[in-house]
Coordinates of C-alpha atoms in Angstrom, one line a residue:
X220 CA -18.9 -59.3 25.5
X221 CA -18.2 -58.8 21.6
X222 CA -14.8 -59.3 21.0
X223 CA -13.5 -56.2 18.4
X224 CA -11.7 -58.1 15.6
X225 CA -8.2 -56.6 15.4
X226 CA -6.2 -57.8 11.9
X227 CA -2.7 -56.8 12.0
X228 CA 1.1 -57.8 12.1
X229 CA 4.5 -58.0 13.5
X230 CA 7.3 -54.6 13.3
X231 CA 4.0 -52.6 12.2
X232 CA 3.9 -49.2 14.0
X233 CA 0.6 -48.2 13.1
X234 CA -1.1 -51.3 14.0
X235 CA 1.1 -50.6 17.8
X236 CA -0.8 -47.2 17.3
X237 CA -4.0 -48.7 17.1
X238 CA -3.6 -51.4 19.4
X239 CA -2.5 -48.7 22.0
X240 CA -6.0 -46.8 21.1
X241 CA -8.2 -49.8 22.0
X242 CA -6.3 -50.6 25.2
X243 CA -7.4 -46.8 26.2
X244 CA -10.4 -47.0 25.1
X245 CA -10.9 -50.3 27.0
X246 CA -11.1 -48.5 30.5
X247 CA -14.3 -46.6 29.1
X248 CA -15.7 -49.5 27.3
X249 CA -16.2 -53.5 28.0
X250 CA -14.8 -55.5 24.7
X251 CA -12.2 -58.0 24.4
X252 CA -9.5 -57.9 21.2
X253 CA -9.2 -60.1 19.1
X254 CA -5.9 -60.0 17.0
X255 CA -5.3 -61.7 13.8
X256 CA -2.0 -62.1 12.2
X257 CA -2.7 -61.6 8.3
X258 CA 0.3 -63.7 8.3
X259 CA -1.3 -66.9 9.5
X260 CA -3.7 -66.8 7.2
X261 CA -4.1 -66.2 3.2
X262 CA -7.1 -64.7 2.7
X263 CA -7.1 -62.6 5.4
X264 CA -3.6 -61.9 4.1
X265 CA -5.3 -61.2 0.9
X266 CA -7.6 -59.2 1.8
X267 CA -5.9 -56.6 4.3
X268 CA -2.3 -56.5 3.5
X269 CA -2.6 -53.1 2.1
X270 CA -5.5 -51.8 4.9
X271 CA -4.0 -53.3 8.4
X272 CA -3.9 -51.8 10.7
X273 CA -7.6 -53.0 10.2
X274 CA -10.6 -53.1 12.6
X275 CA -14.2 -54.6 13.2
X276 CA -16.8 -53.6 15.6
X277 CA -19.7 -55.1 14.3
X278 CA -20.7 -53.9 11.2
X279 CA -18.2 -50.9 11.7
X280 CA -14.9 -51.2 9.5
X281 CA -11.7 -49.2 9.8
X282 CA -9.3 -49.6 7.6
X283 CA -5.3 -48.0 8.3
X284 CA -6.7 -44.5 7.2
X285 CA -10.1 -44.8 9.3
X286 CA -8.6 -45.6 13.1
X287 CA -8.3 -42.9 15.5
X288 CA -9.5 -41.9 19.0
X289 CA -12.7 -40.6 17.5
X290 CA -13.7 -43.1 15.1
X291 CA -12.8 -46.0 17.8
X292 CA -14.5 -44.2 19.8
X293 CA -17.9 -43.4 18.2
X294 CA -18.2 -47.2 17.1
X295 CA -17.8 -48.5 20.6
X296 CA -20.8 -46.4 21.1
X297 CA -22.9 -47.6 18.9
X298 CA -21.4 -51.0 20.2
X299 CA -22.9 -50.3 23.5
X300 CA -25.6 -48.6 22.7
X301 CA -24.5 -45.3 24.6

């Protein structure tokens, strides 16, 4: 099962928003999150302290303005092929 990479933060409502997205989306789709602090790590700190929440399915990338149902969505798709 691919896990989708999930970079986010604590007191972040937008990241809760997106979190809350992929648990739906879970029921129609098999994937396991996995979250990453940007906090416990520098680079990844450096890298998406100004995107999170931030997302990775594969080679599909969604940055804080990028996530919603549909986007999610249509990458799991192509995840699994459907």
């Amino acid at each position: 099962m691919t896990p989708v990479i999930f970079y986010t933060k604590e007191n972040c409502s937008l990241c809760e928003d997106a979190y809350a997205l992929l648990k739906l989306l879970q029921h129609d789709y098999h994937f396991t999150i996995e979250e990453r602090d940007i906090y416990t790590n520098d680079e990844w700190l450096e890298e998406y302290q100004l995107l999170i929440p931030y997302i990775k399915i594969n080679e599909t990338e969604l940055n804080c303005e990028q996530i919603n149902y549909n986007s999610l969505d249509n990458a799991l798709k192509r995840l699994h092929n459907v």
